[in-house]
Tab-separated table of C-alpha atoms (C1' of nucleotides) in Angstrom:
chain	number	residue	atom	x	y	z
A	24	UNK	CA	-5.683	22.494	-21.253
A	25	UNK	CA	-4.609	18.935	-21.396
A	26	UNK	CA	-2.389	17.047	-19.112
A	27	UNK	CA	0.757	15.812	-20.729
A	28	UNK	CA	2.513	12.714	-19.954
A	29	UNK	CA	5.622	10.865	-20.949
A	30	UNK	CA	4.906	9.693	-24.475
A	31	UNK	CA	4.499	13.217	-25.573
A	32	UNK	CA	1.594	13.352	-27.888
A	33	UNK	CA	1.726	14.511	-31.375
A	34	UNK	CA	-0.146	17.840	-30.954
A	35	UNK	CA	-1.433	19.636	-28.037
A	36	UNK	CA	-4.865	18.807	-27.171
A	37	UNK	CA	-4.531	15.239	-28.079
A	38	UNK	CA	-5.792	12.597	-25.880
A	39	UNK	CA	-3.162	11.098	-23.631
A	40	UNK	CA	-2.589	7.663	-22.001
A	41	UNK	CA	-1.045	6.525	-18.819
A	42	UNK	CA	1.844	4.538	-18.920
A	43	UNK	CA	3.647	2.801	-16.118
A	44	UNK	CA	7.080	4.344	-15.207
A	45	UNK	CA	10.068	2.122	-16.009
A	46	UNK	CA	10.550	1.343	-12.262
A	47	UNK	CA	7.030	0.215	-11.941
A	48	UNK	CA	7.264	-2.504	-14.581
A	49	UNK	CA	7.188	-5.913	-12.807
A	50	UNK	CA	8.505	-9.245	-14.366
A	51	UNK	CA	5.411	-11.104	-13.478
A	52	UNK	CA	3.164	-8.672	-15.187
A	53	UNK	CA	5.428	-8.811	-18.355
A	54	UNK	CA	5.439	-12.519	-18.396
A	55	UNK	CA	1.636	-12.477	-17.879
A	56	UNK	CA	1.149	-9.952	-20.673
A	57	UNK	CA	3.249	-12.003	-23.078
A	58	UNK	CA	1.475	-15.286	-22.071
A	59	UNK	CA	-1.548	-14.674	-24.105
A	60	UNK	CA	-1.528	-15.804	-27.642
A	61	UNK	CA	-3.184	-12.650	-28.959
A	62	UNK	CA	-0.790	-10.393	-27.195
A	63	UNK	CA	2.189	-12.402	-27.999
A	64	UNK	CA	1.180	-12.098	-31.656
A	65	UNK	CA	0.875	-8.396	-31.191
A	66	UNK	CA	4.214	-8.106	-29.625
A	67	UNK	CA	5.744	-10.074	-32.279
A	68	UNK	CA	4.217	-7.960	-35.028
A	69	UNK	CA	5.524	-4.798	-33.433
A	70	UNK	CA	9.071	-6.284	-33.044
A	71	UNK	CA	9.066	-7.174	-36.575
A	72	UNK	CA	7.690	-3.842	-37.628
A	73	UNK	CA	10.770	-2.072	-36.289
A	74	UNK	CA	8.531	0.869	-35.471
A	75	UNK	CA	5.021	1.950	-34.636
A	76	UNK	CA	1.822	0.189	-35.916
A	77	UNK	CA	-1.641	1.227	-35.469
A	78	UNK	CA	-4.161	-1.169	-33.679
A	79	UNK	CA	-5.895	-1.717	-36.983
A	80	UNK	CA	-2.689	-2.550	-38.650
A	81	UNK	CA	-2.433	-5.812	-36.954
A	82	UNK	CA	-4.875	-8.326	-37.956
A	83	UNK	CA	-6.368	-10.512	-35.038
A	84	UNK	CA	-9.042	-13.211	-35.080
A	85	UNK	CA	-10.945	-11.354	-32.277
A	86	UNK	CA	-13.495	-8.554	-32.033
A	87	UNK	CA	-12.338	-5.020	-31.886
A	88	UNK	CA	-13.319	-4.452	-28.245
A	89	UNK	CA	-11.006	-7.577	-27.420
A	90	UNK	CA	-8.071	-5.953	-29.423
A	91	UNK	CA	-8.603	-2.754	-27.328
A	92	UNK	CA	-8.617	-4.849	-24.247
A	93	UNK	CA	-5.230	-6.768	-25.271
A	94	UNK	CA	-3.614	-3.567	-26.247
A	95	UNK	CA	-4.490	-2.027	-22.973
A	96	UNK	CA	-3.062	-4.810	-21.001
A	97	UNK	CA	0.149	-4.542	-22.812
A	98	UNK	CA	0.419	-0.922	-22.180
A	99	UNK	CA	-0.584	-1.082	-18.513
A	100	UNK	CA	2.022	-3.836	-17.881
A	101	UNK	CA	4.773	-1.755	-19.496
A	102	UNK	CA	5.265	-3.862	-22.694
A	103	UNK	CA	4.208	-1.125	-25.283
A	104	UNK	CA	3.558	2.465	-25.341
A	105	UNK	CA	0.618	4.268	-27.241
A	106	UNK	CA	-0.104	7.581	-28.567
A	107	UNK	CA	-2.939	8.784	-30.537
A	108	UNK	CA	-2.180	10.087	-34.045
A	109	UNK	CA	-5.220	11.361	-35.540
A	110	UNK	CA	-7.954	8.796	-35.401
A	111	UNK	CA	-5.458	6.105	-35.092
A	112	UNK	CA	-3.663	4.856	-31.938
A	113	UNK	CA	-0.052	3.824	-32.564
A	114	UNK	CA	1.788	1.234	-30.649
A	115	UNK	CA	5.464	0.706	-30.079
A	116	UNK	CA	7.457	-1.810	-28.106
A	117	UNK	CA	9.142	-0.450	-24.953
A	118	UNK	CA	12.315	-2.512	-26.110
A	119	UNK	CA	14.804	-0.028	-24.388
A	120	UNK	CA	12.927	0.013	-21.053
A	121	UNK	CA	12.457	-3.754	-21.216
A	122	UNK	CA	15.975	-4.458	-21.959
A	123	UNK	CA	17.168	-2.166	-19.178
A	124	UNK	CA	15.140	-4.044	-16.713
A	125	UNK	CA	15.399	-7.556	-17.999
A	126	UNK	CA	18.244	-7.808	-20.213
A	127	UNK	CA	17.737	-10.127	-23.241
A	128	UNK	CA	14.320	-11.430	-22.113
A	129	UNK	CA	12.252	-9.849	-24.811
A	130	UNK	CA	14.542	-11.132	-27.424
A	131	UNK	CA	14.691	-14.607	-26.167
A	132	UNK	CA	10.790	-14.678	-25.948
A	133	UNK	CA	10.573	-13.520	-29.606
A	134	UNK	CA	13.209	-15.939	-30.610
A	135	UNK	CA	11.346	-18.935	-28.784
A	136	UNK	CA	8.147	-17.872	-30.520
A	137	UNK	CA	9.940	-18.032	-33.858
A	138	UNK	CA	11.229	-21.381	-33.129
A	139	UNK	CA	8.025	-22.768	-31.833
A	140	UNK	CA	6.422	-21.619	-34.968
A	141	UNK	CA	8.939	-23.348	-37.148
A	142	UNK	CA	8.523	-26.432	-35.075
A	143	UNK	CA	4.708	-26.641	-35.000
A	144	UNK	CA	4.010	-26.233	-38.715
A	145	UNK	CA	6.848	-28.318	-39.574
B	28	UNK	CA	2.153	-54.136	-12.904
B	29	UNK	CA	2.443	-50.381	-12.891
B	30	UNK	CA	2.510	-48.081	-16.020
B	31	UNK	CA	5.922	-46.584	-16.302
B	32	UNK	CA	6.482	-43.169	-17.890
B	33	UNK	CA	9.351	-40.761	-18.853
B	34	UNK	CA	10.730	-39.737	-15.433
B	35	UNK	CA	11.233	-43.397	-14.395
B	36	UNK	CA	10.207	-43.744	-10.861
B	37	UNK	CA	12.654	-44.886	-8.165
B	38	UNK	CA	11.321	-48.379	-7.611
B	39	UNK	CA	8.730	-50.532	-9.275
B	40	UNK	CA	5.263	-49.981	-8.062
B	41	UNK	CA	5.792	-46.339	-7.219
B	42	UNK	CA	3.277	-43.859	-8.174
B	43	UNK	CA	3.824	-42.236	-11.402
B	44	UNK	CA	2.910	-38.716	-12.801
B	45	UNK	CA	2.012	-37.512	-16.232
B	46	UNK	CA	4.432	-35.244	-17.831
B	47	UNK	CA	4.042	-33.565	-21.282
B	48	UNK	CA	6.339	-34.654	-24.046
B	49	UNK	CA	8.994	-32.218	-24.969
B	50	UNK	CA	7.267	-31.565	-28.214
B	51	UNK	CA	4.032	-30.784	-26.372
B	52	UNK	CA	5.500	-27.923	-24.352
B	53	UNK	CA	4.217	-24.449	-25.516
B	54	UNK	CA	5.791	-21.183	-25.021
B	55	UNK	CA	2.490	-19.492	-24.020
B	56	UNK	CA	2.095	-22.134	-21.161
B	57	UNK	CA	5.525	-21.810	-19.966
B	58	UNK	CA	5.265	-18.053	-19.746
B	59	UNK	CA	1.860	-18.313	-17.894
B	60	UNK	CA	3.333	-20.972	-15.542
B	61	UNK	CA	6.346	-18.373	-14.836
B	62	UNK	CA	3.994	-15.442	-14.409
B	63	UNK	CA	2.746	-16.507	-11.004
B	64	UNK	CA	4.695	-15.261	-7.902
B	65	UNK	CA	4.656	-18.456	-6.095
B	66	UNK	CA	5.548	-20.536	-9.038
B	67	UNK	CA	8.294	-18.179	-10.140
B	68	UNK	CA	9.765	-18.602	-6.569
B	69	UNK	CA	9.554	-22.270	-6.909
B	70	UNK	CA	11.456	-22.321	-10.026
B	71	UNK	CA	13.980	-19.905	-8.775
B	72	UNK	CA	14.506	-22.228	-5.672
B	73	UNK	CA	14.769	-25.052	-8.042
B	74	UNK	CA	17.284	-23.396	-10.151
B	75	UNK	CA	19.434	-22.444	-7.206
B	76	UNK	CA	19.216	-25.864	-5.776
B	77	UNK	CA	20.967	-27.270	-8.789
B	78	UNK	CA	19.049	-30.528	-8.293
B	79	UNK	CA	15.885	-32.006	-6.845
B	80	UNK	CA	13.881	-30.678	-3.972
B	81	UNK	CA	10.872	-31.891	-2.123
B	82	UNK	CA	7.593	-29.868	-2.105
B	83	UNK	CA	8.051	-29.413	1.591
B	84	UNK	CA	11.584	-28.067	0.884
B	85	UNK	CA	10.498	-24.772	-0.382
B	86	UNK	CA	8.649	-22.510	2.073
B	87	UNK	CA	5.798	-20.586	0.514
B	88	UNK	CA	3.241	-18.323	2.254
B	89	UNK	CA	0.314	-20.450	1.108
B	90	UNK	CA	-1.512	-23.467	2.202
B	91	UNK	CA	-0.240	-26.879	1.385
B	92	UNK	CA	-3.194	-27.636	-1.111
B	93	UNK	CA	-2.330	-24.286	-2.885
B	94	UNK	CA	1.481	-25.471	-3.049
B	95	UNK	CA	0.370	-28.928	-4.543
B	96	UNK	CA	-1.722	-26.889	-7.127
B	97	UNK	CA	1.115	-24.707	-8.097
B	98	UNK	CA	3.555	-27.636	-8.521
B	99	UNK	CA	1.028	-29.453	-10.633
B	100	UNK	CA	0.737	-26.372	-12.867
B	101	UNK	CA	4.443	-26.300	-13.423
B	102	UNK	CA	4.520	-29.972	-14.107
B	103	UNK	CA	1.567	-30.031	-16.611
B	104	UNK	CA	3.095	-27.101	-18.411
B	105	UNK	CA	6.432	-28.740	-18.678
B	106	UNK	CA	8.511	-26.602	-16.467
B	107	UNK	CA	9.540	-29.086	-13.944
B	108	UNK	CA	9.390	-33.004	-13.622
B	109	UNK	CA	8.223	-34.706	-10.453
B	110	UNK	CA	8.711	-38.225	-9.072
B	111	UNK	CA	7.777	-39.835	-5.865
B	112	UNK	CA	10.614	-40.754	-3.427
B	113	UNK	CA	9.230	-42.532	-0.461
B	114	UNK	CA	6.392	-40.279	1.086
B	115	UNK	CA	8.113	-37.198	-0.491
B	116	UNK	CA	7.693	-35.806	-3.948
B	117	UNK	CA	10.826	-34.491	-5.718
B	118	UNK	CA	10.870	-31.706	-8.029
B	119	UNK	CA	13.363	-30.834	-10.760
B	120	UNK	CA	13.559	-28.097	-13.352
B	121	UNK	CA	13.179	-29.518	-16.948
B	122	UNK	CA	16.267	-27.333	-17.818
B	123	UNK	CA	17.556	-29.375	-20.917
B	124	UNK	CA	14.071	-29.550	-22.454
B	125	UNK	CA	13.292	-25.900	-21.949
B	126	UNK	CA	16.610	-24.892	-23.316
B	127	UNK	CA	16.311	-26.959	-26.416
B	128	UNK	CA	12.846	-25.611	-27.148
B	129	UNK	CA	13.585	-21.978	-25.980
B	130	UNK	CA	17.205	-21.280	-25.854
B	131	UNK	CA	18.371	-19.077	-23.195
B	132	UNK	CA	14.797	-18.165	-22.095
B	133	UNK	CA	14.809	-19.728	-18.595
B	134	UNK	CA	18.127	-18.288	-17.923
B	135	UNK	CA	17.060	-14.790	-18.752
B	136	UNK	CA	13.841	-15.113	-16.619
B	137	UNK	CA	15.899	-16.160	-13.662
B	138	UNK	CA	18.398	-13.484	-14.400
B	139	UNK	CA	15.516	-10.885	-14.551
B	140	UNK	CA	14.082	-12.070	-11.336
B	141	UNK	CA	17.313	-11.513	-9.638
B	142	UNK	CA	17.740	-8.209	-11.064
B	143	UNK	CA	14.214	-7.109	-10.012
B	144	UNK	CA	14.699	-8.342	-6.441
B	145	UNK	CA	17.874	-6.348	-6.088
B	146	UNK	CA	16.162	-3.341	-7.521
B	147	UNK	CA	13.039	-3.635	-5.399
B	148	UNK	CA	14.572	-4.064	-1.932
B	149	UNK	CA	17.452	-1.701	-3.016
C	29	DG	C1'	-0.168	-53.334	13.029
C	30	DT	C1'	0.342	-48.550	14.355
C	31	DC	C1'	1.548	-44.084	13.740
C	32	DA	C1'	3.538	-39.816	11.999
C	33	DA	C1'	4.989	-37.446	7.655
C	34	DA	C1'	4.149	-35.765	3.249
C	35	DT	C1'	1.113	-35.106	-0.283
C	36	DT	C1'	-3.548	-35.444	-2.752
C	37	DA	C1'	-8.512	-35.116	-3.744
C	38	DC	C1'	-12.406	-32.656	-3.395
C	39	DG	C1'	-15.449	-28.921	-3.099
C	40	DA	C1'	-16.034	-24.226	-2.428
C	41	DC	C1'	-15.487	-19.283	-2.732
C	42	DG	C1'	-14.256	-15.031	-4.808
C	43	DT	C1'	-11.435	-12.790	-8.385
C	44	DT	C1'	-9.478	-12.154	-12.549
C	45	DC	C1'	-9.455	-13.234	-17.506
C	46	DC	C1'	-11.051	-13.282	-22.403
C	47	DT	C1'	-14.651	-12.682	-24.991
C	48	DC	C1'	-18.323	-10.228	-27.219
C	49	DG	C1'	-22.050	-6.686	-28.863
C	50	DT	C1'	-23.946	-2.249	-28.759
C	51	DA	C1'	-23.611	2.476	-28.175
C	52	DC	C1'	-20.652	6.155	-27.996
C	53	DA	C1'	-16.403	9.646	-28.836
C	54	DA	C1'	-12.595	11.764	-31.502
C	55	DT	C1'	-10.652	12.884	-35.693
C	56	DG	C1'	-9.849	14.142	-40.568
C	57	DA	C1'	-11.779	14.332	-44.992
C	58	DA	C1'	-15.370	15.653	-48.370
D	30	DT	C1'	-21.688	19.887	-41.600
D	31	DT	C1'	-21.690	15.369	-42.918
D	32	DC	C1'	-19.518	11.235	-42.955
D	33	DA	C1'	-16.363	7.340	-42.648
D	34	DT	C1'	-12.611	5.634	-39.990
D	35	DT	C1'	-10.826	4.352	-35.635
D	36	DG	C1'	-11.015	3.258	-31.270
D	37	DT	C1'	-13.360	3.390	-26.332
D	38	DA	C1'	-16.809	2.472	-22.498
D	39	DC	C1'	-19.825	-0.462	-20.534
D	40	DG	C1'	-21.947	-4.404	-19.292
D	41	DA	C1'	-22.385	-9.235	-19.638
D	42	DG	C1'	-21.445	-14.278	-19.812
D	43	DG	C1'	-18.638	-17.905	-19.197
D	44	DA	C1'	-14.135	-20.038	-18.142
D	45	DA	C1'	-9.917	-20.329	-15.721
D	46	DC	C1'	-7.322	-19.015	-11.587
D	47	DG	C1'	-5.567	-18.861	-6.845
D	48	DT	C1'	-6.797	-19.773	-2.501
D	49	DC	C1'	-8.430	-22.431	1.311
D	50	DG	C1'	-10.079	-26.458	4.772
D	51	DT	C1'	-10.973	-30.972	5.500
D	52	DA	C1'	-10.768	-35.910	4.645
D	53	DA	C1'	-8.262	-39.251	2.591
D	54	DT	C1'	-4.055	-41.646	0.794
D	55	DT	C1'	0.684	-43.383	0.471
D	56	DT	C1'	4.773	-44.483	2.557
D	57	DG	C1'	8.521	-45.560	5.850
D	58	DA	C1'	9.438	-46.248	10.588
D	59	DC	C1'	8.647	-48.265	15.046
DNA sequence: GTCAAATTACGACGTTCCTCGTACAATGAA
DNA sequence: TTCATTGTACGAGGAACGTCGTAATTTGAC
């Protein structure tokens, strides 16, 4: 019988992933997670999607193993949560948790990213 | 005759440091700069100081060379500006520049750091 | 001119990071 | 069962990072 954790898997027997408890999320880690271009891109997509997105659902100019790596960093640092759904792995932003810990921070980062985009490609 | 740059040095002949132009400051770099505990500490001190502070004015549990390193990262990534004043080197947050590029971001980070502090040492 | 204070330059060391390719595992559909 | 899809594990390479100590530099004061 499988161990179940927080982001309750769809169906019993499903593979389950470790997520840091809300109280274990640290600001430095979140900033570090967001500081990478690929990861920031993922976070922006998830924010725009207003829901869950599979890993394959976000196009990135890096190999699959590298994608896996970045998603894991985001999860382990408390920025996203992931659950398996069939052969896919779905990703969601931990907006509520992040907002509770660092009010407004994520929103500002997303906004800043938008602004920078507009600024850079004129 | 000396080359002068943006943060005009106190007196002619003073050593001058390179600072990125406002338009060259990138979000990922700023986040990366803030993601290090020592650097976040420096930034918080500067924010609290409401003005300039010498490098020696901020106590850090690392060697002097490491301090130099961190201040340089902050400057090169556009977070602070530095000028020499006598034998000291003064540091100031580039609040206006950062706010113009990424409205509210710095404030939220500082606030988040405060909140986390309160939360961690109960 | 000498001296102390503040900071840097340089080189080094070990760690973490981002990236990849290949081989493997889990799932659902035919 | 077989197969295609999706993602992982593992190992590796190279770059960047955080840290240090020592020697050198700049400056202001004596």
